[in-house]
CSV table of C-alpha atoms in Angstrom, one decimal:
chain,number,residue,atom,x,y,z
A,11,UNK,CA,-5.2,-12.4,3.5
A,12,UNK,CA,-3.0,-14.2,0.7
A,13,UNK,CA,0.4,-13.7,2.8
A,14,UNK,CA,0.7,-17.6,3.2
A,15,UNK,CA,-0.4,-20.3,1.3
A,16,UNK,CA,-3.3,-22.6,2.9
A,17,UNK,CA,-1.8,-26.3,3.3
A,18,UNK,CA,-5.4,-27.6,2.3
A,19,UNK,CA,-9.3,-26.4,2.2
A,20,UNK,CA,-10.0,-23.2,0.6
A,21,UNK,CA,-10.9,-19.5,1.5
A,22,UNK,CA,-14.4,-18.0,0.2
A,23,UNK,CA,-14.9,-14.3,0.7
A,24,UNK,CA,-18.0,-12.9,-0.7
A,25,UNK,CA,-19.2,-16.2,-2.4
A,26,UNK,CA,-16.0,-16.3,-4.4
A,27,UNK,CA,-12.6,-19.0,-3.9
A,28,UNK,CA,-9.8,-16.1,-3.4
A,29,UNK,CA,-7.7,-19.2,-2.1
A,30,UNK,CA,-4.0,-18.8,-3.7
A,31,UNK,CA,-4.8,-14.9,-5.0
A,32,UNK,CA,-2.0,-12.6,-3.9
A,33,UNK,CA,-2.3,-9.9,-1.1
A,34,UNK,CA,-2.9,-7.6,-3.3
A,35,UNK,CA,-5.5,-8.9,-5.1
A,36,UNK,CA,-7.5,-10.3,-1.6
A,37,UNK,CA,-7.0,-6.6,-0.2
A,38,UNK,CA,-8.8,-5.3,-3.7
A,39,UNK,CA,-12.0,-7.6,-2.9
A,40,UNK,CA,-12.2,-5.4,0.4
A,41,UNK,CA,-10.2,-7.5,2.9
A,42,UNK,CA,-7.4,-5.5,5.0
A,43,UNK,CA,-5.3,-6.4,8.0
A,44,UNK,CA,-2.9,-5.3,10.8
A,45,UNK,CA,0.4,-7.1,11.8
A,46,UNK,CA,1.2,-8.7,14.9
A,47,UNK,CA,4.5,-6.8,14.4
A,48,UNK,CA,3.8,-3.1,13.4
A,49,UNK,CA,4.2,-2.9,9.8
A,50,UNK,CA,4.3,1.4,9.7
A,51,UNK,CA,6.7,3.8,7.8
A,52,UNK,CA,8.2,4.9,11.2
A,53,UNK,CA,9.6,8.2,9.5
A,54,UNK,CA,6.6,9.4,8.1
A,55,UNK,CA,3.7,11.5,9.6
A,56,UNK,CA,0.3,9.7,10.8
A,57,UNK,CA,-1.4,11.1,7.7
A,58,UNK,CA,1.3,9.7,5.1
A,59,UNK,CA,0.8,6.4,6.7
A,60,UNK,CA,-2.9,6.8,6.1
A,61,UNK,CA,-2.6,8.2,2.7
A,62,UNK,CA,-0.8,5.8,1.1
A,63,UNK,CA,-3.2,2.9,2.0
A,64,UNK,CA,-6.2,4.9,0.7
A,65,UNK,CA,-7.5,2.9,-2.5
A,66,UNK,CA,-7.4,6.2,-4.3
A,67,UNK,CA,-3.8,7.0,-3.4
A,68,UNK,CA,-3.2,2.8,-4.1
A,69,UNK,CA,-4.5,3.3,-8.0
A,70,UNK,CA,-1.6,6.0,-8.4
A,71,UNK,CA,1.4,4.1,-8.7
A,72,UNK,CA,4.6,5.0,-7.0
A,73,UNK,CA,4.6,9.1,-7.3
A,74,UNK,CA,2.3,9.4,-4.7
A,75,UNK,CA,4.3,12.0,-3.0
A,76,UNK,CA,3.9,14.5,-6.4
A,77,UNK,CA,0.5,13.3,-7.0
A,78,UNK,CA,-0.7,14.5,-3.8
A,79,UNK,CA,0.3,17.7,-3.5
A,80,UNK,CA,-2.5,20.1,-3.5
A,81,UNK,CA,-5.3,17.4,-2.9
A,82,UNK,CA,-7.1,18.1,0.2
A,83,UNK,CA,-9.9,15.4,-0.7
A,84,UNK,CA,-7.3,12.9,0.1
A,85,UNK,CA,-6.0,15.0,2.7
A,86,UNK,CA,-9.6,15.1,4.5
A,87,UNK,CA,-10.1,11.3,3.9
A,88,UNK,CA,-6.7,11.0,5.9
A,89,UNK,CA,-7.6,12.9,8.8
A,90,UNK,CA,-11.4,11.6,9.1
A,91,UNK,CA,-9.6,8.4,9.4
A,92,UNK,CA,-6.9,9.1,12.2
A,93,UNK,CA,-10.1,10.9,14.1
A,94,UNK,CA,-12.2,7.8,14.0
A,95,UNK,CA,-8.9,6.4,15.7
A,96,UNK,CA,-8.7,8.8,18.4
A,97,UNK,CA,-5.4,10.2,16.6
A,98,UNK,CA,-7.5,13.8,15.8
A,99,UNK,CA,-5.0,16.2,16.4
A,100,UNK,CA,-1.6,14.3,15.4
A,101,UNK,CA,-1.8,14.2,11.4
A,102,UNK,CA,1.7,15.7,11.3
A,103,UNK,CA,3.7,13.7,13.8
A,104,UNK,CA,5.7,11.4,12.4
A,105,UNK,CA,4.9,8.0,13.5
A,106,UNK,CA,7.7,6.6,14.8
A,107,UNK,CA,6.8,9.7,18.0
A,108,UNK,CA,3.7,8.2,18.6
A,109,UNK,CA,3.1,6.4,21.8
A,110,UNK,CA,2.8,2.5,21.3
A,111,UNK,CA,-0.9,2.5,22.0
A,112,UNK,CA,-1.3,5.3,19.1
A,113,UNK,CA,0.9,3.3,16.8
A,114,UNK,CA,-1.6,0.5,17.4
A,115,UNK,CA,-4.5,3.1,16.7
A,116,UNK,CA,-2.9,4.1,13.3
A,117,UNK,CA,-1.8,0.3,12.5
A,118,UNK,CA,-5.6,0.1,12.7
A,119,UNK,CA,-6.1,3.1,10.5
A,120,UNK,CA,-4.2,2.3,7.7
A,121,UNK,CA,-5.9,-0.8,7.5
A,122,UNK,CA,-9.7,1.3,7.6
A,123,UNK,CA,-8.4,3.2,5.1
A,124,UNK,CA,-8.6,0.7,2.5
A,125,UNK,CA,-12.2,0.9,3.1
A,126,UNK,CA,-12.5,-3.2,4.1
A,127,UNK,CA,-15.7,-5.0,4.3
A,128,UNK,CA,-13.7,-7.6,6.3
A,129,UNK,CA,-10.9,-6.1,8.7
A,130,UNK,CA,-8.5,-8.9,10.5
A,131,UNK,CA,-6.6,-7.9,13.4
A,132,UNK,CA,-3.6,-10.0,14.7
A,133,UNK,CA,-2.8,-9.6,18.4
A,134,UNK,CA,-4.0,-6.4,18.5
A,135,UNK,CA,-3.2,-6.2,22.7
A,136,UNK,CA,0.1,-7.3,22.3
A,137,UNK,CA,2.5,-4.7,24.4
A,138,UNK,CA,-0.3,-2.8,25.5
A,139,UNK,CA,-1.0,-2.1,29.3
A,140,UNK,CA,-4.5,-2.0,31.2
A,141,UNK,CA,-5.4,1.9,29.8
A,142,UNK,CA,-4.2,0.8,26.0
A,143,UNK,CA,-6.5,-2.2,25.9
A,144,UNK,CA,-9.6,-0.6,27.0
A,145,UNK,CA,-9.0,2.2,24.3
A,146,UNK,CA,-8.5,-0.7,21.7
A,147,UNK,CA,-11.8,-2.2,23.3
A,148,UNK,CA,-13.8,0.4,22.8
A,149,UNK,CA,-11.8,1.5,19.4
A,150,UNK,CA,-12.9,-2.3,18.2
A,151,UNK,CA,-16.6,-2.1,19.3
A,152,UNK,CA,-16.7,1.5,17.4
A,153,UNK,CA,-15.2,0.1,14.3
A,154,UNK,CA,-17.6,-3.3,14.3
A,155,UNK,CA,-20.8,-1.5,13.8
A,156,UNK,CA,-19.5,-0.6,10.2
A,157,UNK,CA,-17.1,-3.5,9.0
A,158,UNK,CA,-17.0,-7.2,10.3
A,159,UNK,CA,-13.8,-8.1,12.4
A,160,UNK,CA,-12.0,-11.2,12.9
A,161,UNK,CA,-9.4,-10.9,15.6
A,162,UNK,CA,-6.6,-13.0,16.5
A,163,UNK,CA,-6.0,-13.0,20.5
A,164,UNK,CA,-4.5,-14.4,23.2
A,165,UNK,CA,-6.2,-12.0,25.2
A,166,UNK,CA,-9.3,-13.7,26.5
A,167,UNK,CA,-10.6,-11.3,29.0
A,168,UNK,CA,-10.5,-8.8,25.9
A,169,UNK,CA,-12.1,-11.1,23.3
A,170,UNK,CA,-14.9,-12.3,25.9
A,171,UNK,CA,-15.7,-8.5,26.4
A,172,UNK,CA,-16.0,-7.8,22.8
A,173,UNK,CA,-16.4,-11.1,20.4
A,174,UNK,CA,-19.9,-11.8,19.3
A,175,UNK,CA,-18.5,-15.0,18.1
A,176,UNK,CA,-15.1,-16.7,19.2
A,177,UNK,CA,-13.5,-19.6,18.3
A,178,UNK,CA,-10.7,-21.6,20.5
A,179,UNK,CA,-8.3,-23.1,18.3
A,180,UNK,CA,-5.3,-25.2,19.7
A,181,UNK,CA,-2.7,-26.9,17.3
A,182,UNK,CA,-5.1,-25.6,14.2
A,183,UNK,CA,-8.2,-27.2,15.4
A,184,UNK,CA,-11.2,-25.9,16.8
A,185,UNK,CA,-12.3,-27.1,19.9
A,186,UNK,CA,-14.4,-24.8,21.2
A,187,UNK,CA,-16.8,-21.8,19.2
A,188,UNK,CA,-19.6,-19.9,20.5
A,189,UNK,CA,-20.5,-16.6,21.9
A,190,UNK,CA,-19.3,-16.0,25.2
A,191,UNK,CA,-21.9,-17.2,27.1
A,192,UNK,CA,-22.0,-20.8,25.8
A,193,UNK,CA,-18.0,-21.0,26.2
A,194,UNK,CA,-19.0,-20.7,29.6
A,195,UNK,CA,-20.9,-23.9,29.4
A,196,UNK,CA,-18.5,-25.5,27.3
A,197,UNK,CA,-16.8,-28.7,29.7
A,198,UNK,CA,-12.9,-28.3,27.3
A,199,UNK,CA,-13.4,-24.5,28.5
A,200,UNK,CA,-14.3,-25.2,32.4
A,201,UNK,CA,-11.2,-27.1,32.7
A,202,UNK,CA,-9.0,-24.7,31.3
A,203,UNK,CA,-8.2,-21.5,32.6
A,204,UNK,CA,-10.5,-19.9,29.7
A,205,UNK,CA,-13.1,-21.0,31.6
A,206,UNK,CA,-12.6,-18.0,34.6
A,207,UNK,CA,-12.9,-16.0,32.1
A,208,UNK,CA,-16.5,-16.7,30.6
């Protein structure tokens, strides 16, 4: 996503090197992102989050808050977004309210909002209980029928339940890939506790 600098190879989104682009300009060619950390204006309400990452809102410059006023297109695009979170309902709370599984959801929101064709998720479970995860789960599943997903996890359970493809990388190289089912089969796997999971 252009935050840091590759140490060597390149990145090819789309048939075209972005390697060394800024975030900015990566996020333009349709790739978003959530943080490990939440990365959320706590004071502001669910929509304004939402809003200001909509690529409408983006093309404005910095007087969003005047250039808004009065336009319910933007408005609409806001809150179809925070109902395809499961946040219908809570356009006007501000977000810092929100419970930590919906501060996840709209983490996840501002990130649709951009409209991605490619939507990368780090750590997406981390801090959530049982209850939170199998929202996420099913929030995830929903989400990859439109736009493809990479997700960062330690959270194997939750990756083997939702990955079509996963890839087990240990001191940044691969050792294992496949879909679920031939992880299973995969001797590195078996020995390691991944493998109860497959």
């Amino acid at each position: 996503t252009g935050r840091s600098a590759p140490d060597r190879g390149q990145s090819v989104f789309d048939g075209e090197d972005i390697t060394g682009r800024s975030p900015a300009a990566i996020a333009r060619k349709g790739v978003s992102r959530s943080f490990q950390s939440m990365n959320l204006f706590d004071d502001y309400t669910a929509a304004d989050n939402v809003l200001v990452a909509l690529p409408e809102v983006r093309g404005r410059g910095f007087d969003v808050v005047h250039d808004l006023a009065g336009d319910s297109a933007c408005a609409d695009r806001a809150a179809d977004v925070l109902a395809r979170v499961g946040l219908a309902g809570k356009e006007r709370i501000a977000a810092r309210r929100l419970s930590y599984g919906e501060r996840r959801a709209l983490e996840i929101g501002v990130a649709l909002a951009a409209r991605p064709r490619l939507l990368f998720l780090d750590e997406p479970t981390a801090g959530l209980g049982a209850d939170g995860t199998a929202r996420l789960a099913d929030l995830i599943a929903e989400i990859k029928r439109h736009v493809t997903v990479v997700v960062i996890e330690h959270d194997m359970r939750f990756l083997f339940g939702l990955a079509d493809r996963i890839f087990v990388i240990q001191w940044g190289q691969v050792i294992a890939e496949g879909a679920a089912a031939q992880l299973a089969e995969n001797p590195w796997v078996r020995r390691s506790a991944l493998g109860v999971l497959a």
